[in-house]
XYZ file of C-alpha atoms in Angstrom:
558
model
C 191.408 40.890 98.258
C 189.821 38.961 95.380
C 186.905 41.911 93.764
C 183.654 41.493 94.547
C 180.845 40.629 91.525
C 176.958 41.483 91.589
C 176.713 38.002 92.517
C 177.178 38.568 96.465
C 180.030 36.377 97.181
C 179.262 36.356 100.855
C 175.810 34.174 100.626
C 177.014 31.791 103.195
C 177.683 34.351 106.145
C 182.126 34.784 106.772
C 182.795 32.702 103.654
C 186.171 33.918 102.738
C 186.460 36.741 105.678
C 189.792 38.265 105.791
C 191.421 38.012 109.091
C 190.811 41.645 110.515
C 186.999 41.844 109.754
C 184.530 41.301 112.051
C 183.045 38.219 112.034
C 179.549 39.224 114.097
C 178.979 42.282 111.542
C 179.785 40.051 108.387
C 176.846 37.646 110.041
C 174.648 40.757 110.614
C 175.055 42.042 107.199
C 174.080 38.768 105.831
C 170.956 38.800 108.278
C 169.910 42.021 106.738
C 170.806 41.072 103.106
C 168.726 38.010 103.210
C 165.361 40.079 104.746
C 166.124 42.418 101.865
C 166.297 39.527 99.711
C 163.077 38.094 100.503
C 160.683 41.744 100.844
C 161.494 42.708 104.238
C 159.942 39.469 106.491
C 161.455 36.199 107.330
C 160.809 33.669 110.130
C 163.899 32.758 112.310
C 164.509 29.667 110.859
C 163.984 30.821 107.348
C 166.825 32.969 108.387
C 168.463 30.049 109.664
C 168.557 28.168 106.208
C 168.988 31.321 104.273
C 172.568 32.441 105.952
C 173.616 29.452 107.428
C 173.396 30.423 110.633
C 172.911 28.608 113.771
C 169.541 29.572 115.341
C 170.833 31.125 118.710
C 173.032 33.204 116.382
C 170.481 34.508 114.415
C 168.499 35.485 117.708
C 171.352 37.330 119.016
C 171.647 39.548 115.768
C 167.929 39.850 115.258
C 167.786 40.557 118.983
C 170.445 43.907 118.255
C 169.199 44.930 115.257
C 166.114 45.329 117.413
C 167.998 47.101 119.598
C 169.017 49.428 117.092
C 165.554 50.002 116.085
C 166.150 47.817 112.248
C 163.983 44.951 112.551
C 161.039 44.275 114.757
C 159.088 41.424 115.678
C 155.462 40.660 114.155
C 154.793 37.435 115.911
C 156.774 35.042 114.763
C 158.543 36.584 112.039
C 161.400 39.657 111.875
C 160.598 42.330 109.910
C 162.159 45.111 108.456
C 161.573 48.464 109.613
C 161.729 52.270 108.155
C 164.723 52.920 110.947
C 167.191 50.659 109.213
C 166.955 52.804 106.056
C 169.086 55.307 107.558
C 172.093 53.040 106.441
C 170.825 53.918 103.307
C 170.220 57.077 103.107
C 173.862 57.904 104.354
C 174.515 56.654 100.933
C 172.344 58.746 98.829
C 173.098 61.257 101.054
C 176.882 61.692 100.311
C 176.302 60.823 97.074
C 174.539 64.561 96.609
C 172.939 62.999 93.159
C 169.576 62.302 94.078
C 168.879 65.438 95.865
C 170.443 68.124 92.788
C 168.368 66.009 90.403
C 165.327 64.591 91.660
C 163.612 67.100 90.892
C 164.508 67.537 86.797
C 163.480 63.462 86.811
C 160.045 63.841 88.463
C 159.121 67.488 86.322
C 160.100 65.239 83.589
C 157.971 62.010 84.326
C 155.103 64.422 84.870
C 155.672 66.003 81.227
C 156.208 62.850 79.440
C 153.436 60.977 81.265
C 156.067 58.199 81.719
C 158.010 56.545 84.699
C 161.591 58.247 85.139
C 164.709 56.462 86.919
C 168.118 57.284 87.994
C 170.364 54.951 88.358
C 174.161 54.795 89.007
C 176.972 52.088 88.177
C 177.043 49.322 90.717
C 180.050 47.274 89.717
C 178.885 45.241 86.616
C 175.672 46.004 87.494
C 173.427 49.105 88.021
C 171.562 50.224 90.825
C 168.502 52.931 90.740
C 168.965 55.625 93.403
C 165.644 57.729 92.076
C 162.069 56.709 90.867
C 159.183 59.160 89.510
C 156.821 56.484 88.892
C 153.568 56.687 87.172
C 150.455 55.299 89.014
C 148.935 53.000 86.553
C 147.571 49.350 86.981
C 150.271 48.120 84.652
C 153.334 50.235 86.159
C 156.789 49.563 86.719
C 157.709 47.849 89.825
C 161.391 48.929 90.167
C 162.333 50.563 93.468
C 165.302 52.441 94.781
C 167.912 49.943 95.657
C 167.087 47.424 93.354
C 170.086 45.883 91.433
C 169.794 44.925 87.896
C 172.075 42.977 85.534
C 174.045 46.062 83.544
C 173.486 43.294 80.135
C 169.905 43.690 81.145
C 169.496 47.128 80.944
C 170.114 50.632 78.800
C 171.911 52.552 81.750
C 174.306 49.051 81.634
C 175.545 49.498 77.866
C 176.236 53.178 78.894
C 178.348 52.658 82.121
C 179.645 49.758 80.224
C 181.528 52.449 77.878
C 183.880 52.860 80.166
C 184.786 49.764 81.577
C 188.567 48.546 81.977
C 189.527 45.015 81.078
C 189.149 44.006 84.766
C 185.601 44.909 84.634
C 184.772 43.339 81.780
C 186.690 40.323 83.164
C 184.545 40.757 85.998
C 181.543 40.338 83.906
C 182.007 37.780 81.828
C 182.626 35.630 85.472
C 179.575 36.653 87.197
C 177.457 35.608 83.646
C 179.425 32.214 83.557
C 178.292 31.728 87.483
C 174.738 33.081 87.360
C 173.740 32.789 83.457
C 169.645 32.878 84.413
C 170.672 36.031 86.871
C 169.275 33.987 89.998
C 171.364 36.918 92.305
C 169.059 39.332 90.998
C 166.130 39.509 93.025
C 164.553 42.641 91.238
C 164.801 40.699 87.541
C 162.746 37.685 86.062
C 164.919 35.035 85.342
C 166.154 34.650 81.473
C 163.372 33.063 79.662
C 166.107 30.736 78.438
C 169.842 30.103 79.307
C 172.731 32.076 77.132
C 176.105 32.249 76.420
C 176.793 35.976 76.200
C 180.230 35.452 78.494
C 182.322 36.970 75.405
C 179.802 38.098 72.544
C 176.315 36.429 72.761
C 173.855 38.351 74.821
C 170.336 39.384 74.516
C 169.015 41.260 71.593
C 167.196 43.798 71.981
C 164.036 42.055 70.446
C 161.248 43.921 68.225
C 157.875 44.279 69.567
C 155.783 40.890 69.360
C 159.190 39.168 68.732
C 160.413 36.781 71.667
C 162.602 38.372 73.939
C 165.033 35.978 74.789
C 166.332 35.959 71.467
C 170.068 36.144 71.013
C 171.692 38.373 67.916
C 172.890 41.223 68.755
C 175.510 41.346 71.756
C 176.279 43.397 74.915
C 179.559 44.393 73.319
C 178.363 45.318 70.090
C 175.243 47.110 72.543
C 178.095 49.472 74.420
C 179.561 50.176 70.952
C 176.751 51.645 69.763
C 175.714 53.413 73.449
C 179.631 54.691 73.183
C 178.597 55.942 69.388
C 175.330 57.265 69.658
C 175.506 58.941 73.556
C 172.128 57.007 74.596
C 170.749 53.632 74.620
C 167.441 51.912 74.668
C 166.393 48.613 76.340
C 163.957 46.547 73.924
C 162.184 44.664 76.581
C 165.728 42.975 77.964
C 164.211 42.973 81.423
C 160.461 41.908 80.541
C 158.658 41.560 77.247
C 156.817 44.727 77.058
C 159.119 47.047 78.759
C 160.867 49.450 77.173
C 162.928 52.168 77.972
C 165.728 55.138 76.882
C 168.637 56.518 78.468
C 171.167 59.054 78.278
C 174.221 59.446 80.765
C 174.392 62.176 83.124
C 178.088 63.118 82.881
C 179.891 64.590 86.484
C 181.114 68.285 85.366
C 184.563 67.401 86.859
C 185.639 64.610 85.360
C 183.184 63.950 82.267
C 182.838 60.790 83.166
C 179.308 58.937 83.736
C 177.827 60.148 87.227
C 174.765 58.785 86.475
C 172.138 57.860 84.290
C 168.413 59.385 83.359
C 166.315 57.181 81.605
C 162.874 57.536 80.863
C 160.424 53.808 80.868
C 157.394 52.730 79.357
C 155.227 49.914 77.883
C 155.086 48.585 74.416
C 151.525 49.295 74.276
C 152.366 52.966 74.669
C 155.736 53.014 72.965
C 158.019 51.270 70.229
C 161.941 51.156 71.126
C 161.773 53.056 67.582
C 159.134 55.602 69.277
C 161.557 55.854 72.367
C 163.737 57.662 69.926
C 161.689 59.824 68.195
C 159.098 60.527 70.708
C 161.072 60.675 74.396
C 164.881 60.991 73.673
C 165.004 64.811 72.534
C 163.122 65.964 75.848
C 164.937 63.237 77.812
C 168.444 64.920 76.422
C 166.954 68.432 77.278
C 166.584 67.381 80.803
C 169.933 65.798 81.228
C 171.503 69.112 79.936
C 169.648 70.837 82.650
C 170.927 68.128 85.113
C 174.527 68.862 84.436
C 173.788 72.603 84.545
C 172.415 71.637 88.221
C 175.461 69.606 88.895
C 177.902 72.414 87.476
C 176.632 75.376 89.365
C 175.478 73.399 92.736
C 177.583 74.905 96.216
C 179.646 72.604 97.820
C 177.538 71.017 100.338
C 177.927 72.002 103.946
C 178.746 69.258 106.140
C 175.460 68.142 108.275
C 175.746 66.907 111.693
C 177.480 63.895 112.649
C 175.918 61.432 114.593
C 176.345 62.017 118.333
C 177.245 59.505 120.994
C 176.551 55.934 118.896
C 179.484 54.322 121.015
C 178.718 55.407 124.272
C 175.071 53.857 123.559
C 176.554 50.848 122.302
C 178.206 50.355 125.342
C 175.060 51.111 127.647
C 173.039 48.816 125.611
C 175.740 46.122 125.752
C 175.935 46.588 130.058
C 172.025 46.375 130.010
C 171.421 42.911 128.069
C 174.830 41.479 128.337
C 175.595 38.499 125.644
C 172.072 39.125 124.322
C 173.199 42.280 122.148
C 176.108 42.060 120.240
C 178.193 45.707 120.579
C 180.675 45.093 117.254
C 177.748 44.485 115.356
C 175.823 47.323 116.338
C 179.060 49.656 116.453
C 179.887 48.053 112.810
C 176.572 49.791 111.530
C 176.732 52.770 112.984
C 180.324 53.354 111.084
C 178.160 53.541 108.107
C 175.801 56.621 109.767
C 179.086 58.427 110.264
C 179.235 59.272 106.392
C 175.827 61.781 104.999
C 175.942 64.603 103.019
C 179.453 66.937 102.714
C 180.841 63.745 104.222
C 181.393 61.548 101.172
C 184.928 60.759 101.574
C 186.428 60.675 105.102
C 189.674 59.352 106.488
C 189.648 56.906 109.858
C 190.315 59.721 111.946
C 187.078 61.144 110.957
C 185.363 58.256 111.437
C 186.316 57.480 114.422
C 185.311 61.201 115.837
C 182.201 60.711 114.200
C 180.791 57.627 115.960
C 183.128 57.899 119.110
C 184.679 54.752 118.705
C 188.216 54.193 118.780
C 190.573 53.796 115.758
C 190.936 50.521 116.114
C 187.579 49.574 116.150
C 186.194 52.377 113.208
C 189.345 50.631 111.060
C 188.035 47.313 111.609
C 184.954 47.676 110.745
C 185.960 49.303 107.860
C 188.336 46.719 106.614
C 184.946 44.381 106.846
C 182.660 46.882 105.373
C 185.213 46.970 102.806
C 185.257 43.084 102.362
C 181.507 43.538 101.969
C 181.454 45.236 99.446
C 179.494 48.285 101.041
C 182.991 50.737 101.695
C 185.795 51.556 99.245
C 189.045 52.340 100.331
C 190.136 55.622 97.857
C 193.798 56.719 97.073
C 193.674 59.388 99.336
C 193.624 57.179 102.323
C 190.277 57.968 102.993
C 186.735 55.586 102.487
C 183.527 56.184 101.132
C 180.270 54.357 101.171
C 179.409 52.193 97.862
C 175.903 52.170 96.100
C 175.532 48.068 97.108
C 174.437 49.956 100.974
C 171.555 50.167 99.850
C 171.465 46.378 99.742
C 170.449 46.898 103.783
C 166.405 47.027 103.985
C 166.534 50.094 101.477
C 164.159 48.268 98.488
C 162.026 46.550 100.591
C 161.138 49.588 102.848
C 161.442 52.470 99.603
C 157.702 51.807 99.039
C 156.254 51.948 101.912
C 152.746 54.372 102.742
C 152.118 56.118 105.961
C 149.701 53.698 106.869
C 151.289 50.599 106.804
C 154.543 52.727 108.686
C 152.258 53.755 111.564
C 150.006 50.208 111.559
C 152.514 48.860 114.329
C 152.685 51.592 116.453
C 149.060 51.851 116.415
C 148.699 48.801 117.409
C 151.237 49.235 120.291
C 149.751 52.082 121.157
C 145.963 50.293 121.389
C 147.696 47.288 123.389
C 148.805 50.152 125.646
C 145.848 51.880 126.361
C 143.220 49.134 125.753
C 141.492 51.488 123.459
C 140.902 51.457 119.506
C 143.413 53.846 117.399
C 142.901 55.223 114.082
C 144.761 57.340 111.829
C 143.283 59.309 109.131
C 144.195 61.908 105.978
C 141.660 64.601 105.161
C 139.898 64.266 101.653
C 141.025 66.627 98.697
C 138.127 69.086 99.165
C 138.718 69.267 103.133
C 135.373 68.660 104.178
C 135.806 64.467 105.277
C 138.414 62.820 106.873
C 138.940 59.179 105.608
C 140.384 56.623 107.938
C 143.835 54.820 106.468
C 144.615 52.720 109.252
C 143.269 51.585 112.922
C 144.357 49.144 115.377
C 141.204 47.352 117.811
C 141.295 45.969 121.088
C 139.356 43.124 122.653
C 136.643 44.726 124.501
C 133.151 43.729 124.476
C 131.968 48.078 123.961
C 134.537 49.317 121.732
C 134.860 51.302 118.259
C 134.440 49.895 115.154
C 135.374 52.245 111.638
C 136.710 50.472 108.979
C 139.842 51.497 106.996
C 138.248 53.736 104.099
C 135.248 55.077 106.256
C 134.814 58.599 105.895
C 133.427 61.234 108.709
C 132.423 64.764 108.869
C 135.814 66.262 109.503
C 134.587 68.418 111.676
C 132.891 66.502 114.023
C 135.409 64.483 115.057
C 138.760 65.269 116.772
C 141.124 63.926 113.718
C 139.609 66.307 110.956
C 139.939 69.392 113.654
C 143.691 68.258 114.219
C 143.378 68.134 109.852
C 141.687 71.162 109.907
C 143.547 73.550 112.462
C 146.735 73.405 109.625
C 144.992 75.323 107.652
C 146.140 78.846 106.021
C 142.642 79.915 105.782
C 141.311 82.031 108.752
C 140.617 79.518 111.711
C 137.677 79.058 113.620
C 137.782 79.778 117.749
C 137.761 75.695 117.962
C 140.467 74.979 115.370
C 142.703 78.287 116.910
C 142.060 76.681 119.937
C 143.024 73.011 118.458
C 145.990 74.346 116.548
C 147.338 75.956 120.036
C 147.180 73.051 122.065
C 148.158 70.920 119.858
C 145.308 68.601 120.042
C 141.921 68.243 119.651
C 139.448 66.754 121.807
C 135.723 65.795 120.960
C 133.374 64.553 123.588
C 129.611 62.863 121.960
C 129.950 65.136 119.205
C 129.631 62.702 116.998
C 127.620 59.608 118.752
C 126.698 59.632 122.278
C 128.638 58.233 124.664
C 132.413 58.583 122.154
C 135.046 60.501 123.536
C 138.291 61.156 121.594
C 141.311 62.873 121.247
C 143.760 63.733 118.294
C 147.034 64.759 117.725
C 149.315 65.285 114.421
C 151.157 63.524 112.296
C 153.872 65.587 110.476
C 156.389 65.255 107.724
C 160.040 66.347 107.189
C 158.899 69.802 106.762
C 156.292 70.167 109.849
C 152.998 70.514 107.586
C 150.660 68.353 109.132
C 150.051 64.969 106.673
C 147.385 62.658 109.313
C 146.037 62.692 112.149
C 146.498 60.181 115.185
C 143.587 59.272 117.870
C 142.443 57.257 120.538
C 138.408 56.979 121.564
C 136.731 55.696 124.049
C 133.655 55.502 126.143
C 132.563 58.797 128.323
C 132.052 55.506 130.955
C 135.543 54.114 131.125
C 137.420 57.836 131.318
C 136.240 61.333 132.386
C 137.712 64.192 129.887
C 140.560 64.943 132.201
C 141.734 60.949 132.524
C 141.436 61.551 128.733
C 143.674 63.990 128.639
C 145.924 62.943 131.630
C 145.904 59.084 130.623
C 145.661 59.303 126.672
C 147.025 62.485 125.591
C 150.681 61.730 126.304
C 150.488 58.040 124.839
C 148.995 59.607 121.804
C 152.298 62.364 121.939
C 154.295 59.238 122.271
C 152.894 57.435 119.400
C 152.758 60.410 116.907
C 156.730 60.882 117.586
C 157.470 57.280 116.584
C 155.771 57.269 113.203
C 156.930 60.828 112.638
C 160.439 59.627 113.120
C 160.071 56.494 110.442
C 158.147 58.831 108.430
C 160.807 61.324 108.506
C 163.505 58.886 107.931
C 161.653 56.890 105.252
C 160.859 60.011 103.387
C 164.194 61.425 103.016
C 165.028 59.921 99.556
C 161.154 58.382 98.916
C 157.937 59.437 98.487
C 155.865 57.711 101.225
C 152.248 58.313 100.383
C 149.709 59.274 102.912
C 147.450 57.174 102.097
């Protein structure tokens, strides 16, 4: 099998399948590749041109990965949804890195000041699996998933150290092919075209100095990386942007298991500065990473997923030729890996997901031609960083409000009522709306996204409220029991609502969920009867995507 570049050799969907993959889940990776590609949304036919698909193929995969909850339909277009970053988060979850050392990169982004990443070696390219980023109006737009040319970058020259001949091979073929890096969607294109195939790559340029300038080379940049144990990137990716790094070396085998690297702006740092100013605390950290990865147990195996083939099969006697089952059983092999599961023969597989070793070895074999599985010595297989190609950058910045903003406005088509979800204000005492969802009726609610309300007059800042520690009113004891709250003309005449939570991976309550209406259309108990388990509904949709879009992100409230 010919090795795969960080130019994705499979643009045109089953170019160059071997004869044991799966055609339907090569086309269905491609689907999902090319809605990463382009932020998450494309039309049918845009996803027609872009994979070379015929049309009623494209609405048969769209169609499943609907199914499977990993794309939805926002009128005409298919869009991307928090679900399908499960597939990566199996990745970063067997991967362990992210969750020892997450923690060490955001304390140190909040000492510095400064944006932190972690990235890891994606063939000859690199591929970020953390971000602490700053909040500032000229910030760095990098998100986890993202692929980046390893020339391009500081964490490149240092993986680069220990590249064989093949991989350098390797390189030196993809930057013949793709010398303006056109298969990197997270970069700018070069600012002009180079011949770095053997020696001539981008310089590192000085501040005000153009830089697209060619003198120094990658080679001669890995030398020096291999010399000095860090490297910096003099605005490689983007005039302005700088940054340092410094590998993070796996305790086992002292090879490169990562690396740290610490980003900023020329107008807040030199390159020269990087050195002075950042690289001693960024080394301090790194030592303290390796401590982390030294001493860390050996992770307990979570729990497999449970009966994926069995609802393949349902799924497949309930739409018939509409849902394609070895596309949908091809993805789920990928769930079957997670953390203490890193490495696992077929057998395992196949227990995993339910599906026969036949099938699990297929699909394999084509994740494996993908790009997305590598086959170890051992005889057993292991996910691949380029996973995260599926939905995971588009999705890894999403807020809670633009998560729940189509199930609110499922829930409103539902009900025939106006939603709203809302976050309560730092000093507790207002709740401000972050998202709503209207309906067409002539007497209806009207609060605009950013309004902000007594929160305790109104049944979202009691559901906000009753999570407190502090000692609870009778109302919010009586709120935080029930599990909802329920305020009739308390705050206008005539306005009825009702409330429930919103809550994160750890249970703490992060928004609140309504529905309101006129006391004329429902009495309290239709309310309650009618409203109360739509609302329940609801609140269990957005917690899932919020739960599974959280696992590896930050997703903001607000």
């Amino acid at each position: 099998m010919p090795a795969m570049t960080a130019v994705d050799a499979d643009a045109r969907a089953g170019a160059g399948t071997p004869g044991e993959a799966v055609g339907p889940l090569v086309r269905g990776v491609a689907v999902l590749r090319r809605l990463t590609e382009a932020g998450g949304t494309l039309s049918p036919s845009a996803l027609e041109r872009a994979t070379g698909l015929a049309r009623s193929t494209v609405d048969r995969i769209t169609g499943t990965l609907g199914r499977m909850g990993y794309v939805r339909l926002d009128g005409r277009d298919v869009v991307l949804t928090p679900r399908v970053m499960e597939l990566g988060n199996a990745y970063l979850a067997a991967l362990r890195l992210p969750a020892l050392l997450d923690a060490r990169a955001d304390a140190l982004a909040d000492e510095l000041d400064e944006s932190v990443s972690l990235a890891v070696a994606d063939l000859d390219g690199i591929r970020f699996i953390h971000q602490a980023t700053r909040r500032r109006a000229l910030s760095v737009s990098f998100r986890i998933g993202d692929l980046l040319p390893a020339e391009r970058t500081a964490p490149g020259a240092l993986f680069a150290t220990e590249w064989t001949e093949p991989d350098w091979t390797r390189w030196r073929e993809r930057r013949a092919e793709d010398a303006q890096d056109a298969s990197f969607p997270a970069v700018p294109p070069r600012a002009e075209p180079t011949n770095d195939s053997s020696s001539t790559s981008s310089k590192p340029s000085a501040p005000g100095s153009s830089p697209g300038s060619c003198a120094d080379s990658f080679t001669e940049r890995v030398e020096r990386a291999r010399r000095d144990g860090w490297a910096v990137d003099d605005q490689l990716i983007e005039p302005g942007l700088v940054a340092v790094s410094v590998p993070v070396r796996d305790p086992g085998t002292g090879r490169v298991a990562c690396v740290a690297s610490v980003v900023s702006h020329t107008s807040r740092h030199s390159a020269a500065d990087l050195r002075t100013s950042l690289l001693p605390r960024l080394r301090t950290a790194v030592r303290a990473m390796e401590t982390d990865l030294r001493t860390a147990p050996a992770p307990e195996p979570g729990p497999a997923p449970a009966g994926l083939a069995t609802w393949t099969t349902a799924s497949k006697h309930e739409l018939g030729r509409d849902f394609v089952e070895s596309l949908a059983r091809g993805l789920t092999v990928l769930t079957a890996f997670g953390e203490g599961r890193s490495a696992l023969p077929l057998t395992e597989v196949a227990r995993a997901t339910g599906l026969s070793r036949a099938t699990a070895r297929r699909a394999l074999l084509t994740h494996e031609h993908l790009g997305l599985v590598t086959a170890r010595p051992d005889r057993t297989f292991a996910l691949t960083p380029r996973v995260l190609d599926l939905g995971f950058p588009s999705l890894s910045r999403t807020t809670l409000p633009r998560l729940a903003e189509p199930h609110l406005r499922a829930l409103a088509d539902a009900v025939r009522e106006p939603t709203a979800l809302a976050v309560l204000t730092s000093d507790g005492k207002e709740i401000q709306y972050t998202a709503g969802a209207g309906t067409s009726r002539v007497l209806t609610v009207r609060i605009a996204v950013g309004t902000r309300l007594p929160a305790t007059a109104t049944s979202l800042g009691r559901v906000l409220l009753a999570d407190s520690a502090a000692p609870l009113s009778p109302t919010l004891t009586e709120v935080r029991s029930q599990g909802y709250a329920l305020v009739d003309e308390e705050l206008e005449s005539g306005l009825r609502s009702i409330a429930v939570p919103v809550r994160d991976r750890t249970g703490r309550t992060v928004a609140a969920l309504n529905v309101s209406t006129h006391t004329a259309r429902r009495t309290l108990r239709d309310v309650v009867a009618d409203l109360l388990p739509a609302l329940h509904a609801t609140a269990a949709r957005i917690q899932q995507d919020l739960h599974t879009a959280s696992r590896f992100t930050h997703v903001p409230p607000s």
